Coordinates of C-alpha atoms in Angstrom, one line a residue:
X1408 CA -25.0 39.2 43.8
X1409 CA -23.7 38.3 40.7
X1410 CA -24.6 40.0 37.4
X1411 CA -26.0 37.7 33.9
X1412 CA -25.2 39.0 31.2
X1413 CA -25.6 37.8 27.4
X1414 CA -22.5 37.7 25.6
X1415 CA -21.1 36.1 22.1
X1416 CA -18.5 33.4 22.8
X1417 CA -16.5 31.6 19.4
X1418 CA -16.7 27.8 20.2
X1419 CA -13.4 27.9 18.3
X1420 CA -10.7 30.0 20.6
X1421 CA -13.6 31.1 23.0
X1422 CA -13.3 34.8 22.2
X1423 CA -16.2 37.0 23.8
X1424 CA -17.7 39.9 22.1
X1425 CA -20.8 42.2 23.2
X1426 CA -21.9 42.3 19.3
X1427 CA -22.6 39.6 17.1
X1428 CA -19.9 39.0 14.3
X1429 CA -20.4 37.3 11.2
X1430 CA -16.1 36.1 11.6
X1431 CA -14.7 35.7 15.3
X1432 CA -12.4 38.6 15.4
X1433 CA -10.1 36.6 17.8
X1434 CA -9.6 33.6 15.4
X1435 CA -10.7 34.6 12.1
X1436 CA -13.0 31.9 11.3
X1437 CA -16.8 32.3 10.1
X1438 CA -19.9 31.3 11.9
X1439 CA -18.3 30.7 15.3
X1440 CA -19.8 32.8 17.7
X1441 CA -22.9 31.8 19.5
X1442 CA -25.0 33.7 22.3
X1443 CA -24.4 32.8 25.5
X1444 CA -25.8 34.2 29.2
X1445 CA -22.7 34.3 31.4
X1446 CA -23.0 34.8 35.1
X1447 CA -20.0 37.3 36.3
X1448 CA -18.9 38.0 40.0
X1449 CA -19.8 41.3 42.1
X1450 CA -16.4 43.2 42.7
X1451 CA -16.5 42.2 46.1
X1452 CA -16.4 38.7 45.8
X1453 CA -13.3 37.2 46.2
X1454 CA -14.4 33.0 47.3
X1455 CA -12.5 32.0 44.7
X1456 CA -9.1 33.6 46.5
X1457 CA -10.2 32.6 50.1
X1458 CA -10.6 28.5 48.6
X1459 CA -7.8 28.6 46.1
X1460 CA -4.7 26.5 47.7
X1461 CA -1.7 28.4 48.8
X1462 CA 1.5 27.5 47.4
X1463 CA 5.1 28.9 48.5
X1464 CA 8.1 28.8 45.9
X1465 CA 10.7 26.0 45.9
X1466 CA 14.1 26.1 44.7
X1467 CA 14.1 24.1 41.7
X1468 CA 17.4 22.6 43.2
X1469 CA 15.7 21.3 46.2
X1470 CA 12.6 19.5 44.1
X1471 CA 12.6 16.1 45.5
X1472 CA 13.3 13.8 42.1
X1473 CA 11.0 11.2 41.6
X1474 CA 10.0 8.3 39.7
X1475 CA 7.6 8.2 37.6
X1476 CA 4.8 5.6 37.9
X1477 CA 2.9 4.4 34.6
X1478 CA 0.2 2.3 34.9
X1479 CA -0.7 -0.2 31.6
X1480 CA -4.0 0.2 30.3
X1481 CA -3.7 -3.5 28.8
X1482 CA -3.9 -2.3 25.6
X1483 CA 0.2 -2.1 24.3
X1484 CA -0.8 -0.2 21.5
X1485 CA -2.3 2.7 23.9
X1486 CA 1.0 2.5 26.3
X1487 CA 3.1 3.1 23.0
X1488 CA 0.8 6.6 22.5
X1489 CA 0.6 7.5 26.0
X1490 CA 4.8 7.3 26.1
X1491 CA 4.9 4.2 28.5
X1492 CA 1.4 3.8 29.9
X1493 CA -1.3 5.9 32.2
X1494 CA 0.7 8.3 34.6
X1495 CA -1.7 9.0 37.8
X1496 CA -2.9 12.5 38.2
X1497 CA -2.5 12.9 34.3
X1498 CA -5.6 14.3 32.5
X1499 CA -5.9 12.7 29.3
X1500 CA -8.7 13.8 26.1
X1501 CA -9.4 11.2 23.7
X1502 CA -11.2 12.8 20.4
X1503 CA -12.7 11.4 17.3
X1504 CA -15.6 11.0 15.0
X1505 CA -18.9 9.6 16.3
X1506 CA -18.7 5.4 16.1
X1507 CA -14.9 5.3 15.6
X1508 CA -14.5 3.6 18.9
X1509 CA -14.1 5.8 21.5
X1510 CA -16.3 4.3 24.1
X1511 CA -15.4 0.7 23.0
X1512 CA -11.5 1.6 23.5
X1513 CA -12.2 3.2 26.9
X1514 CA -14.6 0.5 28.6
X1515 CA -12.3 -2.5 27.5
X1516 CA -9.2 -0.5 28.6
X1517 CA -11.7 0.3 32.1
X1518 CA -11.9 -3.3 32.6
X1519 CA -8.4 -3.8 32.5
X1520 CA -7.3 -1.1 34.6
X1521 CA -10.2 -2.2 37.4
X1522 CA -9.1 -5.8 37.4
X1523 CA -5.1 -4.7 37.8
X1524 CA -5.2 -1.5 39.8
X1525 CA -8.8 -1.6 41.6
X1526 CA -12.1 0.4 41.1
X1527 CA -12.1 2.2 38.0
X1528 CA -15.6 5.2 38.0
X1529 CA -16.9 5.0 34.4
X1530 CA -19.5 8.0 34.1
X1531 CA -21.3 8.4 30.9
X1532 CA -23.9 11.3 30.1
X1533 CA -25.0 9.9 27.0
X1534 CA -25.8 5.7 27.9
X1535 CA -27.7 4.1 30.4
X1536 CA -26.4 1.8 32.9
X1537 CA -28.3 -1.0 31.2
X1538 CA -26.3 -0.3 27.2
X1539 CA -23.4 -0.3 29.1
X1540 CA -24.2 -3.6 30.6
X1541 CA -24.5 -4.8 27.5
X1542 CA -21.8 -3.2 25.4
X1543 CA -19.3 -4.7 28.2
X1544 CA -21.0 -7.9 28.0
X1545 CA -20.6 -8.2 24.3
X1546 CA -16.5 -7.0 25.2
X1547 CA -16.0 -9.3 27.5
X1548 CA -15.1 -6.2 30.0
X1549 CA -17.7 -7.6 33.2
X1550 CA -15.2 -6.8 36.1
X1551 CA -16.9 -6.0 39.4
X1552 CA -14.2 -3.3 40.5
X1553 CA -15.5 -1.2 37.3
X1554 CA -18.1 1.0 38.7
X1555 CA -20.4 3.0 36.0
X1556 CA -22.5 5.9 36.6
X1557 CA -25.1 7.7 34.4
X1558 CA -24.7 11.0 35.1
X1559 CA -24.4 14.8 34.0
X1560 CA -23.9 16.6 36.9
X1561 CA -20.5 17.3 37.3
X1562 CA -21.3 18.3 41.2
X1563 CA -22.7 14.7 41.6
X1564 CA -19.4 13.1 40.1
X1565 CA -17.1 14.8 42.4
X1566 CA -19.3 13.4 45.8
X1567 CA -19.0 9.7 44.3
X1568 CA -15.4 10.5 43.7
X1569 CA -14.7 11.4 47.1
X1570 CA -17.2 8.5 48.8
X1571 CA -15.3 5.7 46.6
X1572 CA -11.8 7.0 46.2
X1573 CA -11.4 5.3 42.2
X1574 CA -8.0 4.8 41.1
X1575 CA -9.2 5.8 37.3
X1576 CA -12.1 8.3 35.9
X1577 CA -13.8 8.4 32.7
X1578 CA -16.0 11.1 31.4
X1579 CA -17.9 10.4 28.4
X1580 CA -18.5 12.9 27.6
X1581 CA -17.5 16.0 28.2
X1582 CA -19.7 17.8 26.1
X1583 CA -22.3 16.2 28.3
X1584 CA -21.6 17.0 31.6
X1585 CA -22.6 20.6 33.4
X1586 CA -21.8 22.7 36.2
X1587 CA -25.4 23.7 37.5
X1588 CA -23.6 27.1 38.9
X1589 CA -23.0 28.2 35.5
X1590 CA -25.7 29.5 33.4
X1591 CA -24.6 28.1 30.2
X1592 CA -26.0 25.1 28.2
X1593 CA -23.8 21.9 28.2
X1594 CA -21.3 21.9 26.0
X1595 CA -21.3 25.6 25.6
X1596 CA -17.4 27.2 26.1
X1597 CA -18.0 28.3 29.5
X1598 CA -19.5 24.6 30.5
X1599 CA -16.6 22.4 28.7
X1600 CA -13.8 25.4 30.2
X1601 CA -15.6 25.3 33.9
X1602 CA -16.1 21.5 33.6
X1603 CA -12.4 21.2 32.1
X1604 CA -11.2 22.9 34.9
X1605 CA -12.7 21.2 37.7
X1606 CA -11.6 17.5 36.8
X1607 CA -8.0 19.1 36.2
X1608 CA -8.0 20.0 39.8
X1609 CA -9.6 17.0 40.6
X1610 CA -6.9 15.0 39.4
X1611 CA -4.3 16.7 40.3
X1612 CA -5.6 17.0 44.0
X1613 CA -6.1 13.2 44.0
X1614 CA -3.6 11.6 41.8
X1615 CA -6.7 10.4 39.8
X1616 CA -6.2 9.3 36.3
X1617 CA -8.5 10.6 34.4
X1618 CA -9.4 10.3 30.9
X1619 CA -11.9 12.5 29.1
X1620 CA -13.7 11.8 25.8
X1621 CA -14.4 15.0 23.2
X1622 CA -16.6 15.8 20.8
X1623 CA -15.5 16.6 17.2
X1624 CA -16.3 18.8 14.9
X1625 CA -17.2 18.6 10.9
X1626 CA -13.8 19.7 10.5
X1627 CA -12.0 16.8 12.8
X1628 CA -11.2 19.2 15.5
X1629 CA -11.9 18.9 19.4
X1630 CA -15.1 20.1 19.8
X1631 CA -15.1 23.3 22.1
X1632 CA -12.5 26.0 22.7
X1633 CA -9.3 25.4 21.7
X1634 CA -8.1 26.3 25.5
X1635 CA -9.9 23.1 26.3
X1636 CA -6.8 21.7 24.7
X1637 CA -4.1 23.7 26.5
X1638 CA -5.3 22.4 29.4
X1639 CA -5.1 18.5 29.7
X1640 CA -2.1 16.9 29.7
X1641 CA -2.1 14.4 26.0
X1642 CA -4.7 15.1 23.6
X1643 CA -5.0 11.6 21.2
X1644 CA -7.0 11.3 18.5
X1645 CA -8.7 7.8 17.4
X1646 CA -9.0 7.9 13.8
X1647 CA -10.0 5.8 10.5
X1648 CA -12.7 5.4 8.2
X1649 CA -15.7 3.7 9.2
X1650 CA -16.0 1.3 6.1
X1651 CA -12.2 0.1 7.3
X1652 CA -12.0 -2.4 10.4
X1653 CA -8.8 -0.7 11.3
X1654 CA -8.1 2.4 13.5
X1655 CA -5.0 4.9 14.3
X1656 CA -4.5 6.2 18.0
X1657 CA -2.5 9.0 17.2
X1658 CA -1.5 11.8 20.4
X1659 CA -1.4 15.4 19.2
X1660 CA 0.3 16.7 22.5
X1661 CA 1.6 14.6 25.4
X1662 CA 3.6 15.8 28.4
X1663 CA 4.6 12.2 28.9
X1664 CA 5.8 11.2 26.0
X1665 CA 6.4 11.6 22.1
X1666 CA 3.8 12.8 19.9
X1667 CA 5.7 10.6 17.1
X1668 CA 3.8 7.5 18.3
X1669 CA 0.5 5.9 16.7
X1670 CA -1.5 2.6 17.7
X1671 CA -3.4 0.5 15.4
X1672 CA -6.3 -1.5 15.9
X1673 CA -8.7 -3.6 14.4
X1674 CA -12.5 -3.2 15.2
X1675 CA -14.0 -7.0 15.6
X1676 CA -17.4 -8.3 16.9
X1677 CA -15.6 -8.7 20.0
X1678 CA -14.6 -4.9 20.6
X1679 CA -10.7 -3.4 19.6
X1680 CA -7.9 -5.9 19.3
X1681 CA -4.2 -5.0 18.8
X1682 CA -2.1 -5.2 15.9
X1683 CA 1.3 -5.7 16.6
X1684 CA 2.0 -6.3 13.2
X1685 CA 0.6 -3.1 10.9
X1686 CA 2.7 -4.2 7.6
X1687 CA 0.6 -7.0 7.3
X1688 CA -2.4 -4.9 7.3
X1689 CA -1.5 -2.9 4.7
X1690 CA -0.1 -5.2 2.3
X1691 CA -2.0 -8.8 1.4
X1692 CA -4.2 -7.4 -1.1
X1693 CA -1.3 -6.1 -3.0
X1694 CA -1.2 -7.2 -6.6
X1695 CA 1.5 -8.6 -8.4
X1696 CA 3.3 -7.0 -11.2
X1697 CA 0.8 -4.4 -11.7
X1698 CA 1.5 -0.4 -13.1
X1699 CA 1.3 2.2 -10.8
X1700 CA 2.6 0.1 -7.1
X1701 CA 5.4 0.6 -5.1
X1702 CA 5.7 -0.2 -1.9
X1703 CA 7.6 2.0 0.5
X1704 CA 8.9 1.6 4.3
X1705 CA 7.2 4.2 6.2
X1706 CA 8.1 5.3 9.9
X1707 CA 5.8 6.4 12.3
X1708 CA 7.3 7.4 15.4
X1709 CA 9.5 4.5 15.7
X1710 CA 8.0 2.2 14.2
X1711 CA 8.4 0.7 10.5
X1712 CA 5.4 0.5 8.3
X1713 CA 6.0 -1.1 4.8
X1714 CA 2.8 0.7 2.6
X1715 CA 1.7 0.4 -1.1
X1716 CA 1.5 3.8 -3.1
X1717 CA -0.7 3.7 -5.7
X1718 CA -0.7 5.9 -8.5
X1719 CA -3.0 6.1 -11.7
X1720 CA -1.7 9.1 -14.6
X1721 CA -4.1 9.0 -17.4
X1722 CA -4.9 11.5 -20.4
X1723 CA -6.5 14.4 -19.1
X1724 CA -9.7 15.8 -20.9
X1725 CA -10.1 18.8 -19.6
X1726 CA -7.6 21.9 -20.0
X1727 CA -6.7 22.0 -16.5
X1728 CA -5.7 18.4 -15.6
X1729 CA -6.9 16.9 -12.1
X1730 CA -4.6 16.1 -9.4
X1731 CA -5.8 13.6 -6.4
X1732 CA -4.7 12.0 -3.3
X1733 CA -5.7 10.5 -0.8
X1734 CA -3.5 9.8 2.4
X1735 CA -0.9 11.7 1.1
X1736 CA -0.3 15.6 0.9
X1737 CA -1.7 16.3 -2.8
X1738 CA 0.6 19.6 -2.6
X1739 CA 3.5 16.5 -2.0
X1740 CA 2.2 15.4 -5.4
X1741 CA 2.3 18.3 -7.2
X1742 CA 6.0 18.7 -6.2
X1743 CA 6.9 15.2 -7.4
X1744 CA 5.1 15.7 -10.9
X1745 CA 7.0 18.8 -11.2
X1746 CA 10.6 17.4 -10.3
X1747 CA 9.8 14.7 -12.7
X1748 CA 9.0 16.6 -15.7
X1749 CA 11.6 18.9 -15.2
X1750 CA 14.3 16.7 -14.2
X1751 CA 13.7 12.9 -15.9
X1752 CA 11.8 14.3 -18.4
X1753 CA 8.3 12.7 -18.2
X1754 CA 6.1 15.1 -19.9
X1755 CA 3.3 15.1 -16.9
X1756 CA 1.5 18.7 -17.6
X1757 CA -1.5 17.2 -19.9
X1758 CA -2.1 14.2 -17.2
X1759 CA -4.5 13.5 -14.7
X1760 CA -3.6 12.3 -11.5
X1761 CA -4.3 10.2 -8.5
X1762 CA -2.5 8.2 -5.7
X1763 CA -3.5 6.8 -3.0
X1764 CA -2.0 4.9 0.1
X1765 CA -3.8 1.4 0.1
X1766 CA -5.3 0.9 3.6
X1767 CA -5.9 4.3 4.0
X1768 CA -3.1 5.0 6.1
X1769 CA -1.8 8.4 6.1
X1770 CA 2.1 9.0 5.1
X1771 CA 3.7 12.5 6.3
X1772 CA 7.6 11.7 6.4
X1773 CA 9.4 12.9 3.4
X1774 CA 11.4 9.2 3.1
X1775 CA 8.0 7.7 1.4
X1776 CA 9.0 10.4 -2.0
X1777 CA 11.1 7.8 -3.9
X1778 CA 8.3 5.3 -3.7
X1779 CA 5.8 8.1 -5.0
X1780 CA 8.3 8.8 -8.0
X1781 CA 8.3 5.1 -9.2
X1782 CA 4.7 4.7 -8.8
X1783 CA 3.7 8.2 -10.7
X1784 CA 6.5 6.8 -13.4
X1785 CA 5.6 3.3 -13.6
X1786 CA 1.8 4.2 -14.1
X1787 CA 2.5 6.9 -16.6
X1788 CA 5.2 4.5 -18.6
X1789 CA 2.9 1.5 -17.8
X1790 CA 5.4 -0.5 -16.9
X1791 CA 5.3 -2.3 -13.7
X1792 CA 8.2 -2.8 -10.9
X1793 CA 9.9 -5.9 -9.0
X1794 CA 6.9 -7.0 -6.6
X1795 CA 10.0 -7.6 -3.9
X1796 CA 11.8 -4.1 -4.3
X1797 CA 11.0 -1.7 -1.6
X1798 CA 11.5 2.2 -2.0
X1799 CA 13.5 4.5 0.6
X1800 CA 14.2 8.2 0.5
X1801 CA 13.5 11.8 0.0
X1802 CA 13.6 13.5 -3.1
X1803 CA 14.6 16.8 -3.4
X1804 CA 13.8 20.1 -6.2
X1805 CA 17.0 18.9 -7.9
X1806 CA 16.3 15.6 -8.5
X1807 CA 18.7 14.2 -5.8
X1808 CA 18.1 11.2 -3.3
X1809 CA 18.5 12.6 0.2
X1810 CA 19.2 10.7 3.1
X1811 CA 16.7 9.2 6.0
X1812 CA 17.0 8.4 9.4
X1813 CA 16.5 5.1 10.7
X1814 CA 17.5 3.5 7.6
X1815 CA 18.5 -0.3 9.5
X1816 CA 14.9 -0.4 10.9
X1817 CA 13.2 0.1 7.9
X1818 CA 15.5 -2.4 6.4
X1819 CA 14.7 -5.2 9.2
X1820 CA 11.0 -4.9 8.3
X1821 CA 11.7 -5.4 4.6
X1822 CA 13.7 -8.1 4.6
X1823 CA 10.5 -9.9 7.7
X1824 CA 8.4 -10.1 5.1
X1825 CA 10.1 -11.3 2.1
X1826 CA 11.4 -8.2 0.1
X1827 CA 14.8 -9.1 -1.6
X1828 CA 15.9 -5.8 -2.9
X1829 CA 16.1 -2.0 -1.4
X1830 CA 16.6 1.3 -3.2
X1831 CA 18.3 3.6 -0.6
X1832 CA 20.0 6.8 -1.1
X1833 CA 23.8 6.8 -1.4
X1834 CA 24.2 8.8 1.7
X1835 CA 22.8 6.1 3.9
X1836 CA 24.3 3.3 2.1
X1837 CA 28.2 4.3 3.0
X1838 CA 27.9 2.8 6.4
X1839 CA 25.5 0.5 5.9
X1840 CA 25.5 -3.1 6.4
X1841 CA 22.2 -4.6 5.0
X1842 CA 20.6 -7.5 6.6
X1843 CA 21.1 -10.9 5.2
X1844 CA 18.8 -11.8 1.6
X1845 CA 18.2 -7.7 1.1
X1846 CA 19.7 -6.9 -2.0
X1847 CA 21.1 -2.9 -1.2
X1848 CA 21.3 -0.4 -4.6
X1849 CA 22.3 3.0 -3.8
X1850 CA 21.1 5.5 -5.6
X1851 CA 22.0 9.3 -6.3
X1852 CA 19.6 10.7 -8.4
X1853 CA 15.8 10.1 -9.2
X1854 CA 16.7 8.8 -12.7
X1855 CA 19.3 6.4 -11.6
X1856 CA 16.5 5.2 -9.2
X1857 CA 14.5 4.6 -12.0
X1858 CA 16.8 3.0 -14.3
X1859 CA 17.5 0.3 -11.2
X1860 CA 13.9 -0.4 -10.9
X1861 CA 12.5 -1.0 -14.3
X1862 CA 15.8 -2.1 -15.5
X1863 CA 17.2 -3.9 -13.1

């Protein structure tokens, strides 16, 4: 008979301790560890040996190759994260905060699947089968091979599994859903772990696709232990603020594909609809000839984003001036400011400072520093910049322009929507043959960028 015993379990990297402490010896973070009764086997029993599936070794030589099916989820933008589209078997977490748009991506991209592959299992733990009625009525997602299910019990989940054979599963959530042989309350580490586990198998076993949604925490991180993670195969997480109608799909880990990859959206009436085009999302409400804007030409994964930078340097009245940014790396900031007093001699110690990416996009490549430079120069000489130059390149400690990849790419989406004139470094501008109406001017140094852009 197996033994209960209370233990304390860290929800953040599921250590397990006998005593309570105040930080989680295992990860180092405070307040982590809750009580938890876990139920642990007799010595003697060994089911789990007698029903785990034998395996015997293969010669990695004589591994049948194979192709690898992909299956669209109708949603391009979600094929470009997923590295190509839904692989079957594949076990696939989807986190975010509450109301991003989780459940609105997943039952329009249900619909979609059901109506091209067959019967898709929808199982939600947290809505009844009547709000999901009319949630898909209001998405236009009513498609009679899309089968939903209220339930909780993970038990009950696998039995209609194996009764209906679906080609695609969604859990929503797993946070929600239990395994009534384990003592735990759901949502607990050892129900999300067990309950993990289970649907990994279960996918694997039947070459179900399944996709799981996750709780997050205050902190924006997957709710649970972090070996919850380890386990799936892509973790993506839909992002954006809720006063924005836009969202980011960005993947965190993928064993299909690049992690480089994002997909944007736009939150309608109507449920999630694509945007093929994100530059002109970021840019209409761009003003003209005004201090403090320059607009740069971004890359995420492979695609080109053109983005404003906006940067405001005032007086400071306090001894220790402020620094500010949001969707950039403030530390990035503090670099810049530094390189500029020291090597173009803008005398930036006594100044407050904030930038911010219009749109709320978030910018992490170092090729978006050149635009940050002009912007925290033009504000602080409050003079403003050609509204139809665009800004490429990394700036380094000694003032140099370093060169960026994908330079022609960034280029073609300048010159689609009307920008007559690129600062590029030198480096990229030897073998470069810029596209027809883009003005090219490569540059060396931070202060011959600057001289081309307020002078020329």
């Amino acid at each position: 008979m197996a033994k209960v015993k209370t233990r304390y379990v860290c929800h953040g990297c599921g250590y397990q301790t006998v005593k309570f402490f105040g930080r989680c010896p295992g990860c180092g973070e405070w307040g982590t560890l809750v009580e938890e009764s876990i139920e642990e086997p007799t010595p003697g029993d060994r089911g789990w040996l007698r029903r785990a599936h034998r395996s015997e070794p293969v010669p990695i030589t004589e591994v049948p190759a194979a192709c690898e099916e992909r299956w669209s989820t109708g949603f391009g933008e979600l094929d470009r994260v997923l590295g190509g589209g839904l692989v079957p078997g594949s076990l696939v977490l989807i986190g975010g905060d509450p109301g991003i748009g989780k459940s609105t991506l997943l039952l329009q991209a249900s619909a979609q699947i059901a109506q091209a592959r067959g019967p898709v299992l929808y199982v939600s733990g947290e809505e009844s089968t009547r709000q999901i009625h009319l949630r898909a009525r209001r998405l236009k997602a009513m498609e009679p091979a899309l089968l939903v299910l209220p339930e909780t019990d993970l038990g009950a989940v696998e039995r209609v599994v194996e009764r209906i054979d679906p080609r695609c599963l969604v859990i929503d959530s797993i946070q929600t859903v239990h395994d009534p042989d384990v003592s735990s309350a759901p949502g607990s580490v050892a129900q999300v772990r067990e309950c993990t586990g289970r649907l990994l198998r279960l996918a694997k076993e039947r070459e179900l696709a399944t996709l799981i949604v996750g709780h997050v925490t205050k902190e924006g991180a997957i709710a649970g232990p972090r070996l919850l993670e380890h386990m799936v195969d892509a973790v993506v997480y839909f992002e954006g603020a809720l006063h924005h109608t836009y969202r980011i799909l960005r993947a965190v880990k993928n064993r299909f594909g690049s992690t480089n990859e994002i997909g944007i959206f736009e939150m309608r009436d109507g449920g999630l609809r694509e945007v093929h085009n994100p530059s002109e999302l970021f840019l209409p409400d761009r003003q003209i000839a005004s201090t403090g804007s320059a607009v740069v030409a971004g890359l995420e994964g492979t695609r080109p984003i053109l983005v404003e930078i906006q940067a405001l340097v005032a007086d400071s009245g306090y001894a220790v001036p402020r620094r500010t940014a949001s969707g950039i790396d403030v530390q990035r900031v503090a670099l810049m400011l530094a390189v500029l007093e020291k090597r173009c001699g803008l005398f930036l110690r006594n100044q407050d400072t904030y930038v911010n990416v219009a749109g709320g996009v978030r910018l992490d490549e170092p090729a978006v520093d050149l635009g940050l430079a002009v912007s925290l120069a033009s504000s602080f000489r409050d003079r403003p910049v050609s509204p139809r130059d665009v800004y490429i390149g990394e700036v380094g400690l000694t003032g140099e322009i370093r060169t960026v990849s994908r330079i022609e790419q960034r280029l073609g989406e300048a010159v689609k929507h009307g920008f007559q004139r690129c600062i590029v470094p030198a480096g990229n501008a030897r073998e470069l043959h810029g596209p027809p109406g883009m003005e090219i001017i490569a540059v060396e140094t931070v202060e011959a960028a600057f001289r081309a852009a307020f002078e020329g």
